[in-house]
Tab-separated table of C-alpha atoms and ligand atoms in Angstrom:
chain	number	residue	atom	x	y	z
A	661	UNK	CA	111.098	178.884	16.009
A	662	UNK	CA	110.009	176.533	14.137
A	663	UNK	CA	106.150	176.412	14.479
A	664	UNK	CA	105.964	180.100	14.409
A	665	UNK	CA	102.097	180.280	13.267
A	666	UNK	CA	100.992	176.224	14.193
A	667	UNK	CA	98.649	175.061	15.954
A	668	UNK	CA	99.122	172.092	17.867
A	669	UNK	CA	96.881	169.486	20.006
A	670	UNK	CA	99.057	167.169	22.917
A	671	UNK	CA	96.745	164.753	24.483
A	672	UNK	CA	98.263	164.074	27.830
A	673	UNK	CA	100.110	166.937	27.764
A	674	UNK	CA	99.468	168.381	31.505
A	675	UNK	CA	102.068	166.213	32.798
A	676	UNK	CA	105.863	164.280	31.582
A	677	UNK	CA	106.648	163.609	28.166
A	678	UNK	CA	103.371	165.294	26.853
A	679	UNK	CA	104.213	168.555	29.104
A	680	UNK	CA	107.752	168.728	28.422
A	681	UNK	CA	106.659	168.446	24.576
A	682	UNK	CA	103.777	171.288	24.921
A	683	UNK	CA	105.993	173.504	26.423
A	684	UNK	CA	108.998	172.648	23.429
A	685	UNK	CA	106.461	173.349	20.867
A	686	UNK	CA	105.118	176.436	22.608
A	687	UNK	CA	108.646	177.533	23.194
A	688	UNK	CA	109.178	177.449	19.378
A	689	UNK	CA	106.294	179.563	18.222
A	690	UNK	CA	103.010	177.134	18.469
A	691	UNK	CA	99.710	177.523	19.558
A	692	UNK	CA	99.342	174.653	21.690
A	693	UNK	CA	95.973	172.912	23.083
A	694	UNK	CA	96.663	170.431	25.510
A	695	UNK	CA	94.284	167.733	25.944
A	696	UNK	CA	94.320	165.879	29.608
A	697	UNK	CA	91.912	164.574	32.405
A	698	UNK	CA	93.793	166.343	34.827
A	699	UNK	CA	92.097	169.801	34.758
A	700	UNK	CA	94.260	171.331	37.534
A	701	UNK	CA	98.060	170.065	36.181
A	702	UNK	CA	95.994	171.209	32.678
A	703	UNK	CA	95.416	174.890	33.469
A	704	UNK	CA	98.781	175.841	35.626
A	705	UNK	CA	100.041	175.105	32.495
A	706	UNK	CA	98.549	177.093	30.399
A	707	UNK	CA	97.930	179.459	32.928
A	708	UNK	CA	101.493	180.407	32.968
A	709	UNK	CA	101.986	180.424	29.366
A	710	UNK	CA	101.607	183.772	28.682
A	711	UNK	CA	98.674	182.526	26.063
A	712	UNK	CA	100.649	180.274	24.073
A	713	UNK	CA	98.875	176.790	26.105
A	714	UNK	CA	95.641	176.267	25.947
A	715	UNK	CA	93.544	173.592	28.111
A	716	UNK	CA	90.478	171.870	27.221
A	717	UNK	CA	89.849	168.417	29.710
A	718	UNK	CA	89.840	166.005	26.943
A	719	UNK	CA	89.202	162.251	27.706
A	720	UNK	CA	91.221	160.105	25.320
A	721	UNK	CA	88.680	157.246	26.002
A	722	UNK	CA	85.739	159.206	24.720
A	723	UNK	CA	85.686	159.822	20.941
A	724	UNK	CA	83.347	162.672	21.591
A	725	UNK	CA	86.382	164.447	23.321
A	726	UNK	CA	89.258	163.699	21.102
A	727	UNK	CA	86.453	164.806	18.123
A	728	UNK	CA	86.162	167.911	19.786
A	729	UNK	CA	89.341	169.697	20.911
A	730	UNK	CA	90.782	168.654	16.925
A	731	UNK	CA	87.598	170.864	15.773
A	732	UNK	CA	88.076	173.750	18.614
A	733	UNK	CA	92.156	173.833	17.071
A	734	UNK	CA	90.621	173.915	13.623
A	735	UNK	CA	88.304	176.362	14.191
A	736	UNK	CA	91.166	178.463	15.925
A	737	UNK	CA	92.781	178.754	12.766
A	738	UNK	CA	93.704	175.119	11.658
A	739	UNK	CA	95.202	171.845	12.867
A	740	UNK	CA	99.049	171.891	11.838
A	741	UNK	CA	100.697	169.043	14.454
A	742	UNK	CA	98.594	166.260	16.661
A	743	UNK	CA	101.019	164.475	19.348
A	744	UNK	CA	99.125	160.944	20.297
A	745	UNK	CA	100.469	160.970	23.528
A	746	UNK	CA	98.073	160.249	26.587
A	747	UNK	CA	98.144	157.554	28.668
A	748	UNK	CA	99.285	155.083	31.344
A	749	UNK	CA	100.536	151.822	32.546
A	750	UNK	CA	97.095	149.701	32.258
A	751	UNK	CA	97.033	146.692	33.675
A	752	UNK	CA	99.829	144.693	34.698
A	753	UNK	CA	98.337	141.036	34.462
A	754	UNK	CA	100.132	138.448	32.734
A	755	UNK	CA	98.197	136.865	29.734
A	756	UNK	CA	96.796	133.644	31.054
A	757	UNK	CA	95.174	136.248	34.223
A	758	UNK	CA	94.436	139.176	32.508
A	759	UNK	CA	90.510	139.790	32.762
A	760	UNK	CA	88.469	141.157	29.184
A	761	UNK	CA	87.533	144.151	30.317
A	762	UNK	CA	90.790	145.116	31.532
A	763	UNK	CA	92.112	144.254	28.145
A	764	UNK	CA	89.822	145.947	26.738
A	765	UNK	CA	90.749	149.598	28.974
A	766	UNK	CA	94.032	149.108	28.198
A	767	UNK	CA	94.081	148.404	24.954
A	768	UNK	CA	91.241	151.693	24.187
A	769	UNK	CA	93.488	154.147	26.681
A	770	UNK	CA	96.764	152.969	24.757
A	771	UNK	CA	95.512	152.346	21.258
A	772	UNK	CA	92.542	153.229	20.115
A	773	UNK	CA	92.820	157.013	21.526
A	774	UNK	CA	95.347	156.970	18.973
A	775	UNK	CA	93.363	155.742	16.372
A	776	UNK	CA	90.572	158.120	17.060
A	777	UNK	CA	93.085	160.883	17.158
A	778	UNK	CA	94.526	160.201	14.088
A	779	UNK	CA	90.268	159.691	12.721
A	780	UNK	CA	89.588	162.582	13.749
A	781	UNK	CA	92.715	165.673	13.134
A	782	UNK	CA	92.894	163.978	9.431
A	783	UNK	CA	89.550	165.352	8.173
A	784	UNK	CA	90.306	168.185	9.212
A	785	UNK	CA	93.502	168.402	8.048
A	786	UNK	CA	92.857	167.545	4.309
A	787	UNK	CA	90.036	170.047	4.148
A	788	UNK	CA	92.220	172.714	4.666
A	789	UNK	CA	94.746	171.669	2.357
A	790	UNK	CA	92.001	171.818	-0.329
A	791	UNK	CA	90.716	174.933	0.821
A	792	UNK	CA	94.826	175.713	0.079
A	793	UNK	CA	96.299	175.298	3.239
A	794	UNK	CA	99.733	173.256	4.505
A	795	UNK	CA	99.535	169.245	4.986
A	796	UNK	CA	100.057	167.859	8.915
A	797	UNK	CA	101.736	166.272	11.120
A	798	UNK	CA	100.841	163.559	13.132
A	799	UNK	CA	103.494	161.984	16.081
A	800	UNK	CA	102.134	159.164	17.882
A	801	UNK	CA	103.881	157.714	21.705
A	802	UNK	CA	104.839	154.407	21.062
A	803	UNK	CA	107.532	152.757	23.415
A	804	UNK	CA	110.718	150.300	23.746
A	805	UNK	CA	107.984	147.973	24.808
A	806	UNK	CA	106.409	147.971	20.975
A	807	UNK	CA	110.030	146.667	20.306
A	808	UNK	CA	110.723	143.636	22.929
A	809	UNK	CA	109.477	141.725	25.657
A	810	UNK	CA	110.483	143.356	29.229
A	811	UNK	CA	109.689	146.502	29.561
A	812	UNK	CA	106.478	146.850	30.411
A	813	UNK	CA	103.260	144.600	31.009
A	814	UNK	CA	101.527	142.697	28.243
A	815	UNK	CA	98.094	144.703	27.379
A	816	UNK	CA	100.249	147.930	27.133
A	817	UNK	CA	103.165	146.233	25.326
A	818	UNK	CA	100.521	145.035	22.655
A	819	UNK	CA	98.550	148.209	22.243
A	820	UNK	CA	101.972	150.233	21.867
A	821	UNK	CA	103.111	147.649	18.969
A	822	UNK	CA	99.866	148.069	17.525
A	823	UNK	CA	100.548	152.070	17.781
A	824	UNK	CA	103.933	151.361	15.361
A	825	UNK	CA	101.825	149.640	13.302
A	826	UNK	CA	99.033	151.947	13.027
A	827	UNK	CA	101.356	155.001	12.441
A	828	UNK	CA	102.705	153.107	8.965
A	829	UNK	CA	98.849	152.567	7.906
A	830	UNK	CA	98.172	156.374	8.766
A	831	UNK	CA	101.129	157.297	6.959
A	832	UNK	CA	100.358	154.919	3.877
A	833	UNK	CA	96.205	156.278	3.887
A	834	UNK	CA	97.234	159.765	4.534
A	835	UNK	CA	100.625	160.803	2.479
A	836	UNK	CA	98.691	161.386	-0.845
A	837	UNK	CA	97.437	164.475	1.583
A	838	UNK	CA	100.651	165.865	2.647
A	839	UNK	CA	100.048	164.535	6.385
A	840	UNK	CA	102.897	162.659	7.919
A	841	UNK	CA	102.695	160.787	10.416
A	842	UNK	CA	105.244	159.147	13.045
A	843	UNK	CA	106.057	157.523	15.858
A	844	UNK	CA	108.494	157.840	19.089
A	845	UNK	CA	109.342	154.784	21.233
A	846	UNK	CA	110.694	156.317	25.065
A	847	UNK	CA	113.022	154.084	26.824
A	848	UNK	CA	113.158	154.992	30.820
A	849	UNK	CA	111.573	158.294	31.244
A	850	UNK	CA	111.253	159.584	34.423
A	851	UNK	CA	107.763	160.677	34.627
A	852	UNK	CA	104.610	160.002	37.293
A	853	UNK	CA	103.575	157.445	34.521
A	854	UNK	CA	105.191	154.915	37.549
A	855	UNK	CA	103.720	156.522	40.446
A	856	UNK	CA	100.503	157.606	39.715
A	857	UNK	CA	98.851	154.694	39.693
A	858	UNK	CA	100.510	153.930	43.093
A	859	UNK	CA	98.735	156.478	44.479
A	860	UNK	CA	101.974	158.664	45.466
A	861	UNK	CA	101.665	161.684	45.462
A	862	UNK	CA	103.457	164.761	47.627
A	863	UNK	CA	106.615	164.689	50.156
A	864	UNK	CA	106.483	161.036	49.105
A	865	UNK	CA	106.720	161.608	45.098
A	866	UNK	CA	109.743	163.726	45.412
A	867	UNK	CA	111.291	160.794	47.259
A	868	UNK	CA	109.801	157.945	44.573
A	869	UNK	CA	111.344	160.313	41.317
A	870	UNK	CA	114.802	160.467	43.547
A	871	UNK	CA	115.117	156.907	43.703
A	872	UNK	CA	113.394	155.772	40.139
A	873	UNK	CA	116.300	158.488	38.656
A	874	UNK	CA	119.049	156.879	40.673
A	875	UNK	CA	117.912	153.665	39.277
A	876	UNK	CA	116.812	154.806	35.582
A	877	UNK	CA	120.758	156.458	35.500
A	878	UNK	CA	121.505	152.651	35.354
A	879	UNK	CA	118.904	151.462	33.382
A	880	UNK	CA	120.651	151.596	30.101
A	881	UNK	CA	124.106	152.249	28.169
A	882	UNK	CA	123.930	156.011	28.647
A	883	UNK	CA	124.422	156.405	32.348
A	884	UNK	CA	121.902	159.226	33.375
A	885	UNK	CA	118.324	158.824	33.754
A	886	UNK	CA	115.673	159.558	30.814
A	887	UNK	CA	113.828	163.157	30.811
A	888	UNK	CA	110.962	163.728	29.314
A	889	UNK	CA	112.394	166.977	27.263
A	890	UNK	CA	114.712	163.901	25.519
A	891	UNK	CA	111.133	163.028	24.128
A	892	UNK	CA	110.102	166.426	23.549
A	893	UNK	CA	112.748	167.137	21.461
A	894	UNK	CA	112.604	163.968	18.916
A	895	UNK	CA	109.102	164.939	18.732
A	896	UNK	CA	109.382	168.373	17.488
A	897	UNK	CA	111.837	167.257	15.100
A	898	UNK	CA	109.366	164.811	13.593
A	899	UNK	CA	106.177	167.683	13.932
A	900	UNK	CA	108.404	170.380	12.492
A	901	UNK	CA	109.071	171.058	8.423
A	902	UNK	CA	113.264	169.174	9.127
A	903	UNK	CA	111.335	165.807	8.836
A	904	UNK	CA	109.546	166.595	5.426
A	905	UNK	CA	110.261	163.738	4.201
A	906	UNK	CA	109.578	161.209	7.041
A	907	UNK	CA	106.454	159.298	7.348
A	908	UNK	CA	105.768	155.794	9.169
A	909	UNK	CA	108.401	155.666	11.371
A	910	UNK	CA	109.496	156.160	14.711
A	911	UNK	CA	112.415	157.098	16.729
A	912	UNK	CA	113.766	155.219	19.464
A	913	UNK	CA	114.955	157.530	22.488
A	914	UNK	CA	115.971	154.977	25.011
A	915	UNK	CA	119.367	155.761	26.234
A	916	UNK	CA	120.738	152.469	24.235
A	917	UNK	CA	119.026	150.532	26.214
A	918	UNK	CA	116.960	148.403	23.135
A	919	UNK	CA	121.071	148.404	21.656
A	920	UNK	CA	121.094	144.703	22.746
A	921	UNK	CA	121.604	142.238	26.014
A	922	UNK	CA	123.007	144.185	29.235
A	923	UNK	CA	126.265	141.939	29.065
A	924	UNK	CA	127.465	143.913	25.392
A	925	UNK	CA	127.497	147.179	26.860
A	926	UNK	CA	127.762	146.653	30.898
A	927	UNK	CA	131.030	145.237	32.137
A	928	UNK	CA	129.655	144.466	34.952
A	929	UNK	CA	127.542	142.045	33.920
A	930	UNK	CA	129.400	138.711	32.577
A	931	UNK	CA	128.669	137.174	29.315
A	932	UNK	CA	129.475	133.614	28.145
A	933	UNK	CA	132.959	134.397	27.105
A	934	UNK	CA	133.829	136.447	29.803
A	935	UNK	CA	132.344	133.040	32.052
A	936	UNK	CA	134.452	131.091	30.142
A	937	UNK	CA	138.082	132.772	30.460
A	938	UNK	CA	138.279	130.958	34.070
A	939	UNK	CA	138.179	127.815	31.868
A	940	UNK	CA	140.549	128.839	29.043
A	941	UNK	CA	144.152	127.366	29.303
B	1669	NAI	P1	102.549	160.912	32.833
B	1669	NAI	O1	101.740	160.113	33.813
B	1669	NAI	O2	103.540	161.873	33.356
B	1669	NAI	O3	101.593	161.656	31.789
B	1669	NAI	C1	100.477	161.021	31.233
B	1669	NAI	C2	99.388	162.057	31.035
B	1669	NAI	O4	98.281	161.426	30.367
B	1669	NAI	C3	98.842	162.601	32.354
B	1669	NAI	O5	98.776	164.013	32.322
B	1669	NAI	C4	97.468	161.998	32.470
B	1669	NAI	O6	96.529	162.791	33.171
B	1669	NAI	C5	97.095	161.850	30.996
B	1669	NAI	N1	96.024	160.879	30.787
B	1669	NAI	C6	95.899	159.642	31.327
B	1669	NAI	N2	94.736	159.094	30.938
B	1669	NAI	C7	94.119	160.004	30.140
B	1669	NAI	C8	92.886	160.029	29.439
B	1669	NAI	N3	92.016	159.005	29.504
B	1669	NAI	N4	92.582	161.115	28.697
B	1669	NAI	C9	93.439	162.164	28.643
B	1669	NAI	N5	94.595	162.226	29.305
B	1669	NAI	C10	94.937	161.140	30.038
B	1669	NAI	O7	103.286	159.794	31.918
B	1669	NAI	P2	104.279	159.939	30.675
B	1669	NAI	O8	105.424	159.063	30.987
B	1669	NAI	O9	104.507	161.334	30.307
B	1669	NAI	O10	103.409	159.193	29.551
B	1669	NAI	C11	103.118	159.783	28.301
B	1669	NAI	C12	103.123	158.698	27.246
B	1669	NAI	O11	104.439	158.161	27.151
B	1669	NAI	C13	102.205	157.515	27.516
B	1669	NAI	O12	101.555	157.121	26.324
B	1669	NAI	C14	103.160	156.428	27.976
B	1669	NAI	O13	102.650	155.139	27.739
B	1669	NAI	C15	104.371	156.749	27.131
B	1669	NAI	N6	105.648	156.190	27.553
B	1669	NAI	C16	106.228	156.581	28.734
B	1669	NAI	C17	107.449	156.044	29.109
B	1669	NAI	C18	108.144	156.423	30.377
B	1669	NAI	O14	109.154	155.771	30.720
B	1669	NAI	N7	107.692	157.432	31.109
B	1669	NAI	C19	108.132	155.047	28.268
B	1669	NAI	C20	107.444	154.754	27.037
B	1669	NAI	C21	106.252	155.310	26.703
């Protein structure tokens, strides 16, 4: 129980990593207010929360609406923990096809809702420490793909490198204040992050998780596929008072799978000395 008495905002949090880490919080004492476009996934969540979730449709790419749901929190009693989380794949052009303005989407869905989160909870946040309150804490979704080439398209690899980045300038601006602020990097997480902008949805999505587990199990050294409670779970530990003295950092919960190339950890895969033996005398 260790945010008996927070409050807490999760921006995306009416679905995957964001709901998993709504319900974690919620599950260990907080007040939680989740923040999401999707108003129906929003409110069956809070809806069966016996009042512990809260929903407000919150639009990460409208400052207006990230402004707003850190006041409503503060005005319900204070702003304790902010999870950056919302968002989705953007747009999967290469560099030399990518168009501005989907650059531009990308890059304001991926990075600069964090930014404007981050703009707008800390305000509030150092107020009520000088009115004699507690500091914050501020976790921000970063990915592997902030960390190597690979794993995901180039607009949202760039914005989620720039999230790393901005969560050790928030923590540098903001530690004099007692807010912390950090980062987690998911590997393979099976969410609907890879199917909803497919357009599947129903009969069909059960099908599309079944096979995107069966090949996320392989995806990296640890053989089972990602879940988005293995997110929720590094980020209460960095929202909760056991990471005191973290700031400007992230954790990496990938499976392994940023440990190094596939050939040092799957045997099935031959590197150039293995390639070699049918040489050697
Ligand atoms: P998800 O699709 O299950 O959840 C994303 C949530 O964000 C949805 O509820 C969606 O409605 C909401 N959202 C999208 N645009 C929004 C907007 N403009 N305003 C407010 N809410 C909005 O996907 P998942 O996987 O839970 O994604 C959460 C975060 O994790 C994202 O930032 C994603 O980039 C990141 N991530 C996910 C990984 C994965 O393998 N699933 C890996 C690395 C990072």
């Amino acid at each position: 129980m260790r945010f008996t008495g927070k409050n807490a905002v999760v921006t995306g949090g009416a679905s995957g990593i964001g709901k998993a880490t709504a319900l974690r919080l919620a599950e260990e004492g907080a007040q939680v207010w989740i923040g999401d476009i999707d108003e129906a996934g929003g409110r069956e969540i809070a809806d069966m929360s016996n009042g512990k979730i809260h929903f407000l449709r919150t639009d990460v790419m409208q400052a207006g609406d990230i402004q707003a749901i850190m006041h409503a929190v503060d005005s319900a009693g204070g702003l304790d923990v902010v999870f950056n989380n919302a968002g989705a794949g953007g747009s999967r052009d290469p560099i030399d096809k990518i168009r501005p303005d989907d650059w531009d989407r990308t890059l304001a869905l991926l990075l600069r809702s964090v930014a404007l989160g981050i703009r707008y909870a800390a305000p509030l946040m150092i107020a009520r420490r000088e009115r004699g309150g507690g500091g914050g804490a501020i976790v921000n979704t970063a990915s592997i793909a902030a960390l190597q080439t690979g794993a995901a398209p180039t607009a949202y690899s760039v914005a989620k490198a720039g999230v790393l980045h901005l969560t050790k300038m928030a923590a540098a601006d903001l530690s004099r204040y007692d807010i912390r602020v950090n980062a987690v990097c998911p590997g393979f997480i099976t969410t609907n992050i890879f199917t909803s902008a497919l357009g599947i949805e129903g009969e069909k999505l059960a099908q599309a998780n079944g096979a995107i587990n069966h090949i996320a199990a392989k995806a990296q050294p640890l053989q089972r596929a990602g879940r988005a409670e293995d997110i929720a779970a590094a980020v209460a530990y960095l929202a909760s008072a056991d990471a005191s003295f973290v700031t400007g950092t992230h954790i990496t919960v990938d499976g392994g799978m940023t440990i190094g190339p596939r050939h040092s950890w799957d045997a099935d895969v031959p590197s150039l000395f293995s390639s070699l033996e049918a040489f050697a005398g």
